[in-house]
Short mmCIF file of C-alpha atoms and ligand atoms in Angstrom, two decimals:
data_model
loop_
_atom_site.label_atom_id
_atom_site.label_comp_id
_atom_site.label_asym_id
_atom_site.label_seq_id
_atom_site.Cartn_x
_atom_site.Cartn_y
_atom_site.Cartn_z
CA UNK A 1 -38.51 4.37 64.71
CA UNK A 2 -35.51 4.22 62.39
CA UNK A 3 -35.99 5.18 58.77
CA UNK A 4 -33.05 4.99 56.38
CA UNK A 5 -33.67 6.03 52.79
CA UNK A 6 -31.29 5.86 49.88
CA UNK A 7 -28.12 6.14 51.95
CA UNK A 8 -24.76 6.01 50.19
CA UNK A 9 -21.34 6.37 51.70
CA UNK A 10 -17.79 6.23 50.38
CA UNK A 11 -14.46 6.04 52.15
CA UNK A 12 -12.35 7.57 49.40
CA UNK A 13 -12.73 5.25 46.42
CA UNK A 14 -14.43 2.57 48.46
CA UNK A 15 -18.23 2.48 48.16
CA UNK A 16 -19.07 1.15 51.65
CA UNK A 17 -22.84 1.72 51.77
CA UNK A 18 -24.83 1.31 48.57
CA UNK A 19 -28.36 2.69 48.41
CA UNK A 20 -29.34 1.46 51.88
CA UNK A 21 -33.08 1.44 52.61
CA UNK A 22 -34.11 0.16 56.01
CA UNK A 23 -37.15 0.76 58.18
CA UNK A 24 -37.17 -0.45 61.78
CA UNK A 25 -40.49 -0.19 63.61
CA UNK A 26 -40.81 0.68 67.28
CA UNK A 27 -40.03 -2.41 69.36
CA UNK A 28 -38.50 -4.34 66.49
CA UNK A 29 -35.24 -6.24 66.78
CA UNK A 30 -33.20 -6.36 63.59
CA UNK A 31 -30.10 -8.54 63.43
CA UNK A 32 -27.55 -7.49 60.81
CA UNK A 33 -25.42 -10.28 59.36
CA UNK A 34 -22.80 -10.32 56.66
CA UNK A 35 -19.18 -11.04 55.88
CA UNK A 36 -16.32 -8.97 57.26
CA UNK A 37 -16.05 -5.63 55.47
CA UNK A 38 -19.63 -5.67 54.20
CA UNK A 39 -20.43 -2.39 55.98
CA UNK A 40 -22.30 -3.53 59.11
CA UNK A 41 -20.35 -1.34 61.55
CA UNK A 42 -20.43 1.60 59.18
CA UNK A 43 -24.21 1.29 58.93
CA UNK A 44 -24.52 1.32 62.73
CA UNK A 45 -22.20 4.29 63.00
CA UNK A 46 -24.20 6.31 60.48
CA UNK A 47 -27.40 5.72 62.49
CA UNK A 48 -26.11 7.86 65.37
CA UNK A 49 -23.97 9.93 63.06
CA UNK A 50 -20.57 8.82 64.23
CA UNK A 51 -20.14 8.70 60.45
CA UNK A 52 -21.58 11.14 57.94
CA UNK A 53 -23.35 9.93 54.79
CA UNK A 54 -22.83 11.13 51.22
CA UNK A 55 -26.50 11.07 50.28
CA UNK A 56 -29.87 9.85 51.49
CA UNK A 57 -31.65 10.46 54.79
CA UNK A 58 -31.78 8.90 58.24
CA UNK A 59 -34.62 9.62 60.65
CA UNK A 60 -34.98 8.58 64.28
CA UNK A 61 -38.56 8.68 65.56
CA UNK A 62 -39.58 10.96 62.73
CA UNK A 63 -36.70 13.42 63.11
CA UNK A 64 -33.96 13.69 60.56
CA UNK A 65 -30.44 13.45 61.97
CA UNK A 66 -29.15 17.00 62.30
CA UNK A 67 -25.68 17.75 60.97
CA UNK A 68 -24.22 19.05 64.21
CA UNK A 69 -24.71 21.12 67.33
CA UNK A 70 -27.00 20.66 70.32
CA UNK A 71 -29.78 19.00 68.35
CA UNK A 72 -27.34 16.34 67.24
CA UNK A 73 -26.19 15.74 70.84
CA UNK A 74 -29.84 15.42 71.88
CA UNK A 75 -30.71 13.01 69.10
CA UNK A 76 -27.55 11.02 69.63
CA UNK A 77 -28.44 10.52 73.28
CA UNK A 78 -31.69 8.92 72.06
CA UNK A 79 -29.62 6.28 70.30
CA UNK A 80 -27.60 4.06 72.62
CA UNK A 81 -24.61 2.20 71.30
CA UNK A 82 -22.90 -0.87 72.71
CA UNK A 83 -19.61 -1.83 71.09
CA UNK A 84 -17.42 -4.90 71.08
CA UNK A 85 -14.97 -3.13 73.39
CA UNK A 86 -16.90 -1.90 76.39
CA UNK A 87 -15.34 1.58 76.55
CA UNK A 88 -16.06 2.08 80.23
CA UNK A 89 -14.16 4.87 81.95
CA UNK A 90 -11.30 3.07 83.69
CA UNK A 91 -10.86 5.60 86.49
CA UNK A 92 -14.52 5.78 87.42
CA UNK A 93 -16.47 3.24 89.44
CA UNK A 94 -19.19 1.14 87.84
CA UNK A 95 -21.84 3.33 89.44
CA UNK A 96 -20.11 6.53 88.25
CA UNK A 97 -19.89 5.11 84.73
CA UNK A 98 -23.65 4.68 84.67
CA UNK A 99 -24.57 8.03 86.27
CA UNK A 100 -22.12 10.20 84.31
CA UNK A 101 -24.12 10.90 81.16
CA UNK A 102 -27.53 11.36 82.83
CA UNK A 103 -26.01 13.92 85.22
CA UNK A 104 -23.85 15.71 82.63
CA UNK A 105 -26.04 15.53 79.52
CA UNK A 106 -29.59 15.16 80.86
CA UNK A 107 -28.91 17.28 83.99
CA UNK A 108 -30.56 14.60 86.11
CA UNK A 109 -30.35 15.18 89.85
CA UNK A 110 -27.39 13.17 91.28
CA UNK A 111 -29.37 11.22 93.85
CA UNK A 112 -32.01 10.32 91.28
CA UNK A 113 -29.35 9.27 88.79
CA UNK A 114 -27.73 7.00 91.39
CA UNK A 115 -31.04 5.43 92.31
CA UNK A 116 -31.85 4.73 88.69
CA UNK A 117 -28.33 3.44 88.00
CA UNK A 118 -28.57 0.99 90.88
CA UNK A 119 -31.89 -0.29 89.55
CA UNK A 120 -30.34 -0.78 86.11
CA UNK A 121 -27.26 -2.51 87.53
CA UNK A 122 -29.64 -4.77 89.43
CA UNK A 123 -31.50 -5.51 86.22
CA UNK A 124 -28.33 -6.57 84.39
CA UNK A 125 -27.13 -8.53 87.42
CA UNK A 126 -24.11 -6.53 88.59
CA UNK A 127 -25.50 -4.32 91.38
CA UNK A 128 -23.04 -5.91 93.81
CA UNK A 129 -20.14 -4.55 91.71
CA UNK A 130 -21.26 -0.91 91.84
CA UNK A 131 -18.31 0.44 93.82
CA UNK A 132 -15.65 -1.45 91.86
CA UNK A 133 -13.62 -0.22 88.88
CA UNK A 134 -14.06 -1.71 85.40
CA UNK A 135 -10.75 -3.62 85.46
CA UNK A 136 -11.99 -5.54 88.51
CA UNK A 137 -14.91 -6.99 86.53
CA UNK A 138 -15.04 -9.81 84.00
CA UNK A 139 -15.63 -8.98 80.35
CA UNK A 140 -19.21 -10.22 80.57
CA UNK A 141 -19.87 -8.07 83.62
CA UNK A 142 -18.32 -5.02 81.94
CA UNK A 143 -20.46 -5.50 78.87
CA UNK A 144 -23.58 -5.72 81.03
CA UNK A 145 -22.51 -2.45 82.70
CA UNK A 146 -22.13 -0.93 79.22
CA UNK A 147 -25.72 -1.96 78.48
CA UNK A 148 -26.90 -0.45 81.80
CA UNK A 149 -25.02 2.75 80.97
CA UNK A 150 -26.81 2.90 77.65
CA UNK A 151 -30.21 2.30 79.29
CA UNK A 152 -29.57 5.08 81.82
CA UNK A 153 -30.21 7.61 79.05
CA UNK A 154 -33.63 6.14 78.22
CA UNK A 155 -32.68 5.64 74.60
CA UNK A 156 -35.33 5.15 71.94
CA UNK A 157 -33.05 2.74 70.11
CA UNK A 158 -29.97 0.73 71.05
CA UNK A 159 -27.41 -0.29 68.46
CA UNK A 160 -25.19 -3.25 69.30
CA UNK A 161 -22.04 -3.84 67.26
CA UNK A 162 -20.74 -7.35 67.97
CA UNK A 163 -21.32 -6.98 71.71
CA UNK A 164 -20.16 -10.52 72.51
CA UNK A 165 -17.27 -10.92 70.07
CA UNK A 166 -14.56 -9.94 72.56
CA UNK A 167 -15.91 -12.16 75.33
CA UNK A 168 -14.75 -15.54 76.55
CA UNK A 169 -17.34 -18.14 75.48
CA UNK A 170 -18.69 -18.73 78.99
CA UNK A 171 -19.62 -15.04 79.27
CA UNK A 172 -21.45 -14.74 75.98
CA UNK A 173 -24.73 -16.14 77.29
CA UNK A 174 -25.04 -13.79 80.24
CA UNK A 175 -24.83 -10.82 77.87
CA UNK A 176 -27.20 -12.38 75.32
CA UNK A 177 -29.66 -13.06 78.16
CA UNK A 178 -29.76 -9.35 79.02
CA UNK A 179 -30.24 -8.48 75.34
CA UNK A 180 -32.99 -11.07 74.95
CA UNK A 181 -34.87 -9.64 77.91
CA UNK A 182 -34.53 -6.10 76.53
CA UNK A 183 -35.90 -7.35 73.23
CA UNK A 184 -38.88 -8.98 74.90
CA UNK A 185 -39.58 -5.78 76.84
CA UNK A 186 -40.01 -3.93 73.56
CA UNK A 187 -36.70 -2.07 73.09
CA UNK A 188 -36.00 -1.16 69.48
CA UNK A 189 -32.67 -2.78 68.67
CA UNK A 190 -30.27 -3.13 65.75
CA UNK A 191 -27.78 -5.88 66.51
CA UNK A 192 -24.70 -6.83 64.52
CA UNK A 193 -23.74 -10.28 65.78
CA UNK A 194 -22.48 -13.68 64.75
CA UNK A 195 -24.66 -15.33 67.40
CA UNK A 196 -27.09 -17.19 65.18
CA UNK A 197 -29.01 -18.60 68.16
CA UNK A 198 -29.78 -15.08 69.32
CA UNK A 199 -30.78 -14.08 65.80
CA UNK A 200 -33.22 -16.97 65.54
CA UNK A 201 -34.62 -16.49 69.01
CA UNK A 202 -34.84 -12.73 69.40
CA UNK A 203 -34.87 -11.10 65.98
CA UNK A 204 -37.99 -9.98 64.16
CA UNK A 205 -35.92 -9.65 61.00
CA UNK A 206 -32.52 -10.55 59.71
CA UNK A 207 -30.83 -8.10 57.36
CA UNK A 208 -28.02 -9.64 55.34
CA UNK A 209 -25.38 -7.31 53.92
CA UNK A 210 -22.74 -7.99 51.30
CA UNK A 211 -20.32 -5.50 49.75
CA UNK A 212 -22.14 -2.50 51.18
CA UNK A 213 -25.65 -3.45 50.06
CA UNK A 214 -28.62 -5.05 51.80
CA UNK A 215 -29.04 -8.32 49.94
CA UNK A 216 -31.79 -9.94 52.04
CA UNK A 217 -34.27 -8.72 54.64
CA UNK A 218 -36.45 -11.49 56.05
CA UNK A 219 -37.78 -13.07 59.25
CA UNK A 220 -35.07 -15.27 60.82
CA UNK A 221 -36.73 -18.62 60.10
CA UNK A 222 -37.11 -17.70 56.45
CA UNK A 223 -33.57 -16.37 56.17
CA UNK A 224 -31.89 -19.33 57.86
CA UNK A 225 -34.00 -22.07 56.29
CA UNK A 226 -34.41 -20.56 52.83
CA UNK A 227 -31.75 -17.99 52.02
CA UNK A 228 -32.46 -16.72 48.51
CA UNK A 229 -29.14 -15.31 47.37
CA UNK A 230 -25.96 -17.24 46.66
CA UNK A 231 -24.10 -14.78 48.89
CA UNK A 232 -26.27 -15.61 51.88
CA UNK A 233 -26.10 -19.36 51.22
CA UNK A 234 -22.34 -19.16 51.02
CA UNK A 235 -22.13 -17.05 54.20
CA UNK A 236 -24.41 -19.38 56.17
CA UNK A 237 -22.53 -22.42 54.93
CA UNK A 238 -19.30 -21.00 56.29
CA UNK A 239 -20.70 -19.78 59.57
CA UNK A 240 -22.86 -22.77 60.44
CA UNK A 241 -20.25 -25.38 59.56
CA UNK A 242 -17.24 -23.98 61.31
N1 ATP B 301 -12.72 5.02 58.77
C1 ATP B 301 -12.53 4.29 57.66
N2 ATP B 301 -11.76 4.73 56.65
C2 ATP B 301 -11.61 4.00 55.52
N3 ATP B 301 -12.20 2.82 55.29
C3 ATP B 301 -12.96 2.32 56.26
C4 ATP B 301 -13.18 3.02 57.50
N4 ATP B 301 -14.01 2.28 58.27
C5 ATP B 301 -14.30 1.17 57.55
N5 ATP B 301 -13.69 1.18 56.35
C6 ATP B 301 -13.83 0.18 55.29
O1 ATP B 301 -15.21 0.10 54.97
C7 ATP B 301 -15.60 -1.24 54.72
C8 ATP B 301 -16.73 -1.61 55.63
O2 ATP B 301 -16.24 -1.67 56.97
P1 ATP B 301 -17.13 -2.06 58.20
O3 ATP B 301 -16.28 -1.89 59.42
O4 ATP B 301 -18.40 -1.32 58.16
O5 ATP B 301 -17.40 -3.60 57.92
P2 ATP B 301 -18.07 -4.71 58.85
O6 ATP B 301 -19.14 -5.35 58.04
O7 ATP B 301 -18.44 -4.11 60.15
O8 ATP B 301 -16.88 -5.76 59.04
P3 ATP B 301 -16.49 -6.67 60.32
O9 ATP B 301 -17.41 -7.86 60.28
O10 ATP B 301 -15.08 -7.07 60.04
O11 ATP B 301 -16.63 -5.84 61.54
C9 ATP B 301 -14.35 -2.09 54.89
O12 ATP B 301 -13.78 -2.31 53.63
C10 ATP B 301 -13.46 -1.22 55.75
O13 ATP B 301 -12.10 -1.51 55.50
MG1 MG B 302 -17.80 -4.41 62.12
#
């Protein structure tokens, strides 16, 4: 579903992605781990072309990412993205936030879009908040709305970049629960997270990045119990003991 071959990227002098090769099959959940600055967010952003690459290719469902124009907009709408900051439109209701893109981009009929949005809000447990504005919701509720908004476009893939990092601890689990159920329903997901429990439970593979390169790519049990590289051992030591 996602095929990344030989991707390199620089920010000026800084070599942020180094010969990245990554294949994600339909329905797979890949958790991306690694120290701060290792290129995890940049990798996510290149997958829906919020960032360009210097060389290499990225394909979504067999189609290479186009450089620009309508084809890019189309392909980008196949790739949902959920960020640390929820980025909901502050002056639109929860329901409007979820119906906006389907109506504007997919030209879905308004009534249909509302019906579908309500079903999605139900699914993530915030249907009773539909007429409220984002600021009236908790962080956990807003993040679940952001996931519903992403799902409203019927994406082929959803990328999550530290979706729970900005949340108070008691709200982390409600968001992880939604992600876990998506994973078990067969959504193809790439998830940057520090939630090791989620990685163990929901991931098919863990990809460990350091200094712009993929250093390990293994099933979670293998990665956590038997990390091969010193970098991964060091990283796990810090994260699991703090
Ligand atoms: N737009 C940019 N311009 C210049 N340098 C950038 C830009 N975005 C990221 N970088 C640099 O690229 C490197 C990789 O950043 P990236 O955000 O991908 O790391 P990360 O693994 O997501 O880190 P974190 O865990 O802190 O989120 C870092 O050194 C960062 O400072
Ligand atoms: Mg990041």
